[in-house]
Amino acid sequence: MDNHSIKVNYCSTGKVKPKSDELEFGRIFTDHMFIMDYSDSLGWHDARIIPYQPLLIDPSAMVFHYGQSVFEGLKAYHTPEGDAQLFRPKKNLERINRSNDRLCIPELDEEFALHAIKQLVGIDKDWIPKADGTSLYIRPFIISTEAYLGVAPSRHYQFIVILSPVGAYYKEGINPVKIAVENKYVRTVAGGTGEAKTGGNYAASLKAQELVANSGYAQVLWLDGVEREYIEEVGSMNVFFKINGEIVTPALNGSILKGVTRDSVIELLKHWDIPVVERKISMQELYDAHENGSLEEAFGAGTAAVISPIGQLTWNGDHIIINNAETGSVSKKLYDTLTGIQYGKQEDPFGWIEKVKAVSKVK
Ligand SMILES: *Cc1c(COP(=O)(O)O)cnc(C)c1O
């Protein structure tokens, strides 16, 4: 197939767009979606943009039974000049291919997938909300669609991209949250699928999350699955600590997801000459740092919240209050800089931004 040809079938009448202040996360979808099929004989083929609609899938499709699927999450932002732009989308496409490899899903052509995402966002550009902190969430995903109950890699897949206008994560300003350290359940283990962005990791995380949500905690802090000692992630975000002036984040160990935000935080800190290290860090070390007064800040980092300060960590009944449960200066500076670049309000010295051209609907 011509690598850059995507058939487009526009919807006849667009849906009514929601008001910016009524937006939640992931409940409303735009007018169009991208879809492309894979079969062993044809490879990836039949790339098309069509009106947003339900899928017709056989109940025996492998994705329903054995969870062979991957996904990504990134955003399109509206700039003060009226442009639409993406933040480091190539990183997401590199990652979906790493996830594909782990899940035995055929590789995507990253350049073509980026082209498809840009064309889809360009067509639904008017769906990017404009109010402060709002954005258009982009959800690319791949499902295994072969109608077969045998346990083996599927021979058929669909790569789909859907778009959802989302509200501001922080409606009343960036706010520290309470986190419970999880001692019983683990998200994943090294050698498992933790490094892949796959639905099963999320299914495995729900129980722990639900148990602590009732007691007022926003998320759990995940520890390693072998020793239950070393810190891995917070909820579905990567985690950072400021100890004695130095920023520490758990080193990638085979179960931690390599976040694009994590990577961007590390690059920004280096750019500012703030010391940053990736290494193993145990819960005991963190507790001791708190006791001796050297634990200065803690925060999660991910696409949805960008930076989420941690005000309290509860571990075996001890409440560790961090920075008076206030947002720390490094957390704040990272949040302001990352969102400044994403929304085109600040210089992008790293080349992280990719512009999206509006696509006019010629039928
Ligand atoms: C997606 C994800 C993150 C954050 O990654 P970003 O690329 O920064 O959005 C962190 N941890 C887990 C488990 C994730 O699934």
CSV table of C-alpha atoms and ligand atoms in Angstrom, one decimal:
chain,number,residue,atom,x,y,z
A,1,MET,CA,0.0,0.0,0.0
A,2,ASP,CA,1.0,3.6,-0.5
A,3,ASN,CA,2.4,4.2,2.9
A,4,HIS,CA,0.8,7.6,3.4
A,5,SER,CA,-2.6,7.0,1.9
A,6,ILE,CA,-5.5,6.9,4.3
A,7,LYS,CA,-9.0,6.7,3.0
A,8,VAL,CA,-11.3,9.2,4.6
A,9,ASN,CA,-15.0,8.9,5.1
A,10,TYR,CA,-16.3,12.0,6.8
A,11,CYS,CA,-19.4,11.9,9.0
A,12,SER,CA,-22.3,13.8,7.5
A,13,THR,CA,-23.2,15.9,10.6
A,14,GLY,CA,-20.9,16.4,13.5
A,15,LYS,CA,-21.9,15.8,17.1
A,16,VAL,CA,-22.6,18.7,19.4
A,17,LYS,CA,-19.4,19.6,21.2
A,18,PRO,CA,-19.4,19.7,25.0
A,19,LYS,CA,-18.8,22.9,27.0
A,20,SER,CA,-15.2,23.2,28.2
A,21,ASP,CA,-16.2,23.4,31.9
A,22,GLU,CA,-18.3,20.3,31.7
A,23,LEU,CA,-15.5,18.0,30.4
A,24,GLU,CA,-14.5,15.0,32.4
A,25,PHE,CA,-11.9,12.4,31.4
A,26,GLY,CA,-12.6,10.0,28.6
A,27,ARG,CA,-16.4,10.0,28.4
A,28,ILE,CA,-17.0,11.9,25.2
A,29,PHE,CA,-15.5,11.1,21.8
A,30,THR,CA,-15.0,13.1,18.7
A,31,ASP,CA,-16.6,12.7,15.2
A,32,HIS,CA,-13.9,10.5,13.7
A,33,MET,CA,-11.7,7.5,14.4
A,34,PHE,CA,-8.7,5.9,12.7
A,35,ILE,CA,-8.7,2.2,12.0
A,36,MET,CA,-6.3,-0.2,10.2
A,37,ASP,CA,-6.3,-4.0,10.0
A,38,TYR,CA,-3.6,-6.6,10.2
A,39,SER,CA,-3.6,-10.1,8.8
A,40,ASP,CA,-0.7,-12.5,8.5
A,41,SER,CA,-1.0,-12.5,4.7
A,42,LEU,CA,-1.5,-8.7,4.1
A,43,GLY,CA,0.4,-7.2,7.0
A,44,TRP,CA,-1.1,-3.8,8.2
A,45,HIS,CA,-3.5,-2.6,5.5
A,46,ASP,CA,-6.7,-0.7,4.8
A,47,ALA,CA,-5.9,2.4,6.8
A,48,ARG,CA,-9.0,4.5,7.0
A,49,ILE,CA,-10.6,7.4,8.9
A,50,ILE,CA,-14.3,6.9,9.4
A,51,PRO,CA,-17.1,8.3,11.6
A,52,TYR,CA,-16.7,7.3,15.2
A,53,GLN,CA,-18.7,4.1,15.7
A,54,PRO,CA,-19.0,0.8,17.5
A,55,LEU,CA,-16.8,-2.1,16.3
A,56,LEU,CA,-18.3,-5.4,15.0
A,57,ILE,CA,-16.1,-8.1,16.6
A,58,ASP,CA,-16.6,-11.8,16.9
A,59,PRO,CA,-17.2,-12.9,20.5
A,60,SER,CA,-14.4,-15.4,20.2
A,61,ALA,CA,-11.9,-12.6,19.3
A,62,MET,CA,-8.8,-13.3,21.2
A,63,VAL,CA,-8.6,-9.9,22.9
A,64,PHE,CA,-11.7,-10.8,25.0
A,65,HIS,CA,-10.2,-14.0,26.3
A,66,TYR,CA,-6.4,-13.6,26.8
A,67,GLY,CA,-6.0,-9.8,26.8
A,68,GLN,CA,-3.5,-9.5,24.0
A,69,SER,CA,-3.7,-5.8,23.5
A,70,VAL,CA,-1.6,-2.6,24.0
A,71,PHE,CA,-2.5,1.1,24.2
A,72,GLU,CA,-1.0,4.5,24.4
A,73,GLY,CA,-2.1,7.9,25.8
A,74,LEU,CA,-1.0,11.4,24.6
A,75,LYS,CA,-2.6,14.7,24.1
A,76,ALA,CA,-3.2,17.4,21.5
A,77,TYR,CA,-3.1,21.0,22.9
A,78,HIS,CA,-4.6,24.3,21.6
A,79,THR,CA,-2.1,27.1,21.6
A,80,PRO,CA,-2.7,30.9,22.1
A,81,GLU,CA,-2.0,31.3,18.3
A,82,GLY,CA,-4.8,28.8,17.5
A,83,ASP,CA,-2.5,26.0,16.5
A,84,ALA,CA,-2.9,22.3,17.5
A,85,GLN,CA,0.2,20.6,18.7
A,86,LEU,CA,1.4,17.2,20.2
A,87,PHE,CA,4.0,16.6,22.9
A,88,ARG,CA,6.8,14.1,22.0
A,89,PRO,CA,4.4,11.7,20.0
A,90,LYS,CA,7.3,9.7,18.6
A,91,LYS,CA,8.1,8.5,22.1
A,92,ASN,CA,4.6,7.1,22.4
A,93,LEU,CA,5.0,5.3,19.0
A,94,GLU,CA,8.4,3.9,20.0
A,95,ARG,CA,6.8,2.7,23.2
A,96,ILE,CA,3.8,1.0,21.5
A,97,ASN,CA,6.3,-1.0,19.5
A,98,ARG,CA,8.1,-2.0,22.6
A,99,SER,CA,4.8,-3.0,24.1
A,100,ASN,CA,3.9,-4.8,20.8
A,101,ASP,CA,7.1,-6.8,21.0
A,102,ARG,CA,6.3,-7.9,24.6
A,103,LEU,CA,2.8,-8.9,23.7
A,104,CYS,CA,3.7,-10.7,20.4
A,105,ILE,CA,1.8,-8.1,18.4
A,106,PRO,CA,3.2,-7.1,15.0
A,107,GLU,CA,5.2,-3.9,14.8
A,108,LEU,CA,3.7,-0.7,13.5
A,109,ASP,CA,5.4,1.7,11.1
A,110,GLU,CA,6.0,4.5,13.6
A,111,GLU,CA,6.2,7.2,10.9
A,112,PHE,CA,2.9,6.1,9.3
A,113,ALA,CA,1.2,5.8,12.7
A,114,LEU,CA,2.2,9.4,13.5
A,115,HIS,CA,1.0,10.6,10.2
A,116,ALA,CA,-2.4,8.8,10.9
A,117,ILE,CA,-2.7,10.4,14.3
A,118,LYS,CA,-1.9,13.9,12.9
A,119,GLN,CA,-4.4,13.5,10.1
A,120,LEU,CA,-7.1,12.3,12.5
A,121,VAL,CA,-6.4,15.2,15.0
A,122,GLY,CA,-6.3,17.6,12.0
A,123,ILE,CA,-9.7,16.5,10.9
A,124,ASP,CA,-11.2,16.8,14.4
A,125,LYS,CA,-9.1,19.8,15.3
A,126,ASP,CA,-12.2,21.8,16.3
A,127,TRP,CA,-12.7,19.3,19.1
A,128,ILE,CA,-9.6,20.4,20.9
A,129,PRO,CA,-11.0,22.3,23.8
A,130,LYS,CA,-9.7,25.8,24.4
A,131,ALA,CA,-10.2,26.5,28.2
A,132,ASP,CA,-7.2,26.5,30.5
A,133,GLY,CA,-5.8,23.1,31.2
A,134,THR,CA,-8.1,21.2,28.8
A,135,SER,CA,-6.8,19.1,26.0
A,136,LEU,CA,-7.7,16.4,23.4
A,137,TYR,CA,-6.7,13.0,24.8
A,138,ILE,CA,-5.5,10.7,22.1
A,139,ARG,CA,-5.9,6.9,22.7
A,140,PRO,CA,-4.1,4.7,20.1
A,141,PHE,CA,-4.6,1.0,20.8
A,142,ILE,CA,-4.2,-2.4,19.2
A,143,ILE,CA,-6.5,-5.4,19.8
A,144,SER,CA,-6.2,-9.0,18.7
A,145,THR,CA,-9.2,-9.9,16.6
A,146,GLU,CA,-8.7,-13.4,15.4
A,147,ALA,CA,-11.8,-15.6,16.1
A,148,TYR,CA,-10.1,-18.4,18.0
A,149,LEU,CA,-9.9,-19.7,21.6
A,150,GLY,CA,-6.5,-21.3,21.3
A,151,VAL,CA,-3.7,-19.8,23.4
A,152,ALA,CA,-1.3,-18.4,20.8
A,153,PRO,CA,-0.6,-15.0,19.3
A,154,SER,CA,-3.5,-13.8,17.2
A,155,ARG,CA,-3.1,-13.7,13.4
A,156,HIS,CA,-5.4,-10.7,13.1
A,157,TYR,CA,-5.3,-7.3,14.7
A,158,GLN,CA,-6.8,-3.8,14.5
A,159,PHE,CA,-4.9,-0.6,15.3
A,160,ILE,CA,-7.4,2.0,16.3
A,161,VAL,CA,-7.1,5.7,17.4
A,162,ILE,CA,-9.9,7.5,19.2
A,163,LEU,CA,-10.0,11.1,20.5
A,164,SER,CA,-11.6,12.4,23.6
A,165,PRO,CA,-11.8,16.1,24.8
A,166,VAL,CA,-10.8,16.1,28.4
A,167,GLY,CA,-11.2,18.7,31.2
A,168,ALA,CA,-8.4,20.3,33.3
A,169,TYR,CA,-6.9,17.7,35.7
A,170,TYR,CA,-6.5,20.4,38.3
A,171,LYS,CA,-9.7,22.4,38.5
A,172,GLU,CA,-8.8,24.2,41.7
A,173,GLY,CA,-5.0,24.4,41.2
A,174,ILE,CA,-2.3,21.8,41.5
A,175,ASN,CA,-3.0,20.0,44.8
A,176,PRO,CA,-1.0,17.4,46.8
A,177,VAL,CA,-2.7,14.0,47.3
A,178,LYS,CA,-2.6,11.3,50.0
A,179,ILE,CA,-1.0,8.0,48.9
A,180,ALA,CA,-1.1,4.6,50.7
A,181,VAL,CA,1.9,2.4,50.4
A,182,GLU,CA,0.7,-1.0,49.1
A,183,ASN,CA,2.2,-4.0,50.9
A,184,LYS,CA,0.0,-6.8,49.8
A,185,TYR,CA,-0.8,-6.4,46.1
A,186,VAL,CA,1.8,-5.8,43.3
A,187,ARG,CA,1.2,-4.2,39.9
A,188,THR,CA,3.6,-6.4,38.1
A,189,VAL,CA,7.1,-8.0,38.5
A,190,ALA,CA,10.3,-7.8,36.5
A,191,GLY,CA,9.9,-10.3,33.7
A,192,GLY,CA,6.2,-9.7,33.6
A,193,THR,CA,4.5,-7.1,31.5
A,194,GLY,CA,5.1,-4.0,33.6
A,195,GLU,CA,7.3,-2.3,31.0
A,196,ALA,CA,4.5,-2.7,28.4
A,197,LYS,CA,1.4,-0.5,28.3
A,198,THR,CA,-1.1,-3.2,28.3
A,199,GLY,CA,-4.6,-3.4,29.8
A,200,GLY,CA,-3.8,-6.4,32.0
A,201,ASN,CA,-1.5,-4.3,34.2
A,202,TYR,CA,-4.4,-2.0,34.8
A,203,ALA,CA,-6.8,-4.9,35.5
A,204,ALA,CA,-4.3,-6.1,38.1
A,205,SER,CA,-4.1,-2.7,39.8
A,206,LEU,CA,-7.8,-2.1,40.4
A,207,LYS,CA,-8.2,-4.2,43.6
A,208,ALA,CA,-5.5,-2.3,45.6
A,209,GLN,CA,-6.7,1.0,44.3
A,210,GLU,CA,-10.3,0.3,45.3
A,211,LEU,CA,-9.4,-0.8,48.8
A,212,VAL,CA,-7.6,2.4,49.6
A,213,ALA,CA,-9.9,4.8,47.8
A,214,ASN,CA,-12.5,4.2,50.5
A,215,SER,CA,-10.1,5.6,53.1
A,216,GLY,CA,-9.5,8.8,51.3
A,217,TYR,CA,-6.3,7.9,49.4
A,218,ALA,CA,-5.9,9.0,45.8
A,219,GLN,CA,-3.6,6.2,44.8
A,220,VAL,CA,-1.3,3.5,46.0
A,221,LEU,CA,2.5,3.5,46.0
A,222,TRP,CA,3.6,0.3,44.3
A,223,LEU,CA,6.5,-1.7,45.7
A,224,ASP,CA,8.6,-4.3,43.9
A,225,GLY,CA,7.0,-7.7,43.6
A,226,VAL,CA,9.9,-9.7,44.9
A,227,GLU,CA,11.1,-8.0,48.1
A,228,ARG,CA,8.2,-5.6,48.7
A,229,GLU,CA,10.8,-3.1,49.6
A,230,TYR,CA,11.8,-1.0,46.7
A,231,ILE,CA,9.5,1.8,45.3
A,232,GLU,CA,8.3,1.4,41.7
A,233,GLU,CA,5.4,3.7,40.7
A,234,VAL,CA,2.5,5.7,42.1
A,235,GLY,CA,-0.9,4.7,40.7
A,236,SER,CA,-0.3,4.8,37.0
A,237,MET,CA,2.5,7.4,37.2
A,238,ASN,CA,6.2,7.3,37.6
A,239,VAL,CA,7.4,8.7,41.0
A,240,PHE,CA,10.1,11.2,42.1
A,241,PHE,CA,11.5,12.2,45.5
A,242,LYS,CA,13.6,15.2,46.5
A,243,ILE,CA,16.0,14.1,49.2
A,244,ASN,CA,18.7,16.5,50.4
A,245,GLY,CA,18.5,18.6,47.3
A,246,GLU,CA,18.8,15.7,44.9
A,247,ILE,CA,15.9,14.3,42.8
A,248,VAL,CA,15.7,10.5,43.0
A,249,THR,CA,13.5,8.3,40.8
A,250,PRO,CA,13.4,4.5,40.7
A,251,ALA,CA,15.7,3.1,38.0
A,252,LEU,CA,14.0,1.2,35.2
A,253,ASN,CA,14.1,-2.4,36.4
A,254,GLY,CA,12.0,-4.5,34.0
A,255,SER,CA,8.7,-3.8,35.7
A,256,ILE,CA,8.5,0.0,35.8
A,257,LEU,CA,6.8,1.7,32.8
A,258,LYS,CA,9.1,4.1,31.0
A,259,GLY,CA,7.0,7.3,31.0
A,260,VAL,CA,7.4,10.1,28.5
A,261,THR,CA,6.8,12.5,31.3
A,262,ARG,CA,9.4,10.8,33.5
A,263,ASP,CA,11.9,11.2,30.6
A,264,SER,CA,11.0,14.8,30.2
A,265,VAL,CA,11.3,15.5,33.9
A,266,ILE,CA,14.8,14.0,33.9
A,267,GLU,CA,15.8,16.1,30.9
A,268,LEU,CA,14.5,19.3,32.4
A,269,LEU,CA,16.2,18.7,35.7
A,270,LYS,CA,19.5,18.1,33.9
A,271,HIS,CA,19.0,21.3,31.8
A,272,TRP,CA,18.5,23.2,35.1
A,273,ASP,CA,21.6,21.6,36.7
A,274,ILE,CA,19.4,20.1,39.5
A,275,PRO,CA,21.0,16.8,40.5
A,276,VAL,CA,18.9,13.8,39.4
A,277,VAL,CA,19.6,10.1,39.8
A,278,GLU,CA,17.8,7.0,38.7
A,279,ARG,CA,18.5,4.2,41.3
A,280,LYS,CA,16.8,1.7,43.5
A,281,ILE,CA,15.1,3.4,46.5
A,282,SER,CA,13.6,1.5,49.3
A,283,MET,CA,10.6,2.5,51.4
A,284,GLN,CA,12.8,2.2,54.5
A,285,GLU,CA,15.3,4.7,53.0
A,286,LEU,CA,12.4,7.1,52.3
A,287,TYR,CA,11.0,6.7,55.8
A,288,ASP,CA,14.5,7.4,57.3
A,289,ALA,CA,14.9,10.5,55.0
A,290,HIS,CA,11.6,11.7,56.4
A,291,GLU,CA,12.6,11.1,60.0
A,292,ASN,CA,15.9,13.0,59.6
A,293,GLY,CA,14.2,15.8,57.8
A,294,SER,CA,15.9,15.3,54.4
A,295,LEU,CA,12.7,14.3,52.4
A,296,GLU,CA,11.8,17.6,50.8
A,297,GLU,CA,9.3,16.7,48.0
A,298,ALA,CA,7.5,13.8,46.3
A,299,PHE,CA,5.5,13.8,43.1
A,300,GLY,CA,4.1,11.5,40.5
A,301,ALA,CA,4.6,12.2,36.7
A,302,GLY,CA,2.4,11.1,33.8
A,303,THR,CA,0.6,12.5,30.8
A,304,ALA,CA,-2.8,12.9,32.5
A,305,ALA,CA,-1.8,15.0,35.6
A,306,VAL,CA,1.7,16.0,34.3
A,307,ILE,CA,3.0,16.5,37.9
A,308,SER,CA,1.0,15.3,40.9
A,309,PRO,CA,2.6,16.3,44.2
A,310,ILE,CA,2.3,13.8,47.1
A,311,GLY,CA,1.4,15.4,50.4
A,312,GLN,CA,1.2,12.3,52.5
A,313,LEU,CA,2.4,8.7,52.3
A,314,THR,CA,0.9,6.2,54.7
A,315,TRP,CA,3.1,3.1,55.4
A,316,ASN,CA,2.3,0.4,58.0
A,317,GLY,CA,0.1,2.9,59.9
A,318,ASP,CA,2.7,5.7,59.9
A,319,HIS,CA,1.7,9.0,58.2
A,320,ILE,CA,4.6,10.6,56.4
A,321,ILE,CA,3.7,14.2,55.8
A,322,ILE,CA,5.9,15.7,53.0
A,323,ASN,CA,6.6,19.5,52.7
A,324,ASN,CA,3.7,20.3,55.0
A,325,ALA,CA,1.4,18.7,52.4
A,326,GLU,CA,2.1,21.7,50.1
A,327,THR,CA,3.3,21.7,46.6
A,328,GLY,CA,7.1,21.9,46.5
A,329,SER,CA,9.1,24.4,44.4
A,330,VAL,CA,10.6,21.8,42.1
A,331,SER,CA,7.2,20.1,41.5
A,332,LYS,CA,5.8,23.5,40.7
A,333,LYS,CA,8.6,24.6,38.4
A,334,LEU,CA,8.3,21.2,36.5
A,335,TYR,CA,4.6,21.5,36.2
A,336,ASP,CA,4.7,25.1,35.0
A,337,THR,CA,7.5,24.4,32.5
A,338,LEU,CA,6.0,21.2,31.0
A,339,THR,CA,2.5,22.6,30.7
A,340,GLY,CA,4.0,25.9,29.3
A,341,ILE,CA,5.8,24.0,26.5
A,342,GLN,CA,2.8,21.7,25.9
A,343,TYR,CA,0.4,24.6,25.5
A,344,GLY,CA,2.8,26.6,23.4
A,345,LYS,CA,3.1,29.4,26.0
A,346,GLN,CA,6.8,28.8,26.5
A,347,GLU,CA,9.9,28.2,24.4
A,348,ASP,CA,10.5,24.6,23.5
A,349,PRO,CA,14.3,24.3,23.5
A,350,PHE,CA,14.2,20.5,23.2
A,351,GLY,CA,12.2,20.1,20.0
A,352,TRP,CA,9.5,18.3,21.9
A,353,ILE,CA,6.6,19.8,20.1
A,354,GLU,CA,5.0,18.6,16.8
A,355,LYS,CA,2.5,20.9,15.1
A,356,VAL,CA,-0.7,19.4,13.6
A,357,LYS,CA,-2.1,20.9,10.4
A,358,ALA,CA,-5.9,21.4,10.2
A,359,VAL,CA,-7.5,19.2,7.6
A,360,SER,CA,-10.4,20.8,5.7
A,361,LYS,CA,-13.2,18.5,4.9
A,362,VAL,CA,-13.5,18.3,1.2
A,363,LYS,CA,-15.9,15.6,0.3
B,1,LIG,C1,1.3,5.4,30.9
B,1,LIG,C2,1.9,5.1,32.3
B,1,LIG,C3,2.8,6.0,32.9
B,1,LIG,C4,3.1,7.4,32.5
B,1,LIG,O1,3.6,7.5,31.2
B,1,LIG,P1,3.6,8.8,30.4
B,1,LIG,O2,4.2,8.5,29.1
B,1,LIG,O3,4.4,9.8,31.1
B,1,LIG,O4,2.2,9.2,30.3
B,1,LIG,C5,3.4,5.6,34.1
B,1,LIG,N1,3.2,4.3,34.6
B,1,LIG,C6,2.3,3.5,34.0
B,1,LIG,C7,2.0,2.2,34.7
B,1,LIG,C8,1.7,3.8,32.8
B,1,LIG,O5,0.8,3.0,32.3
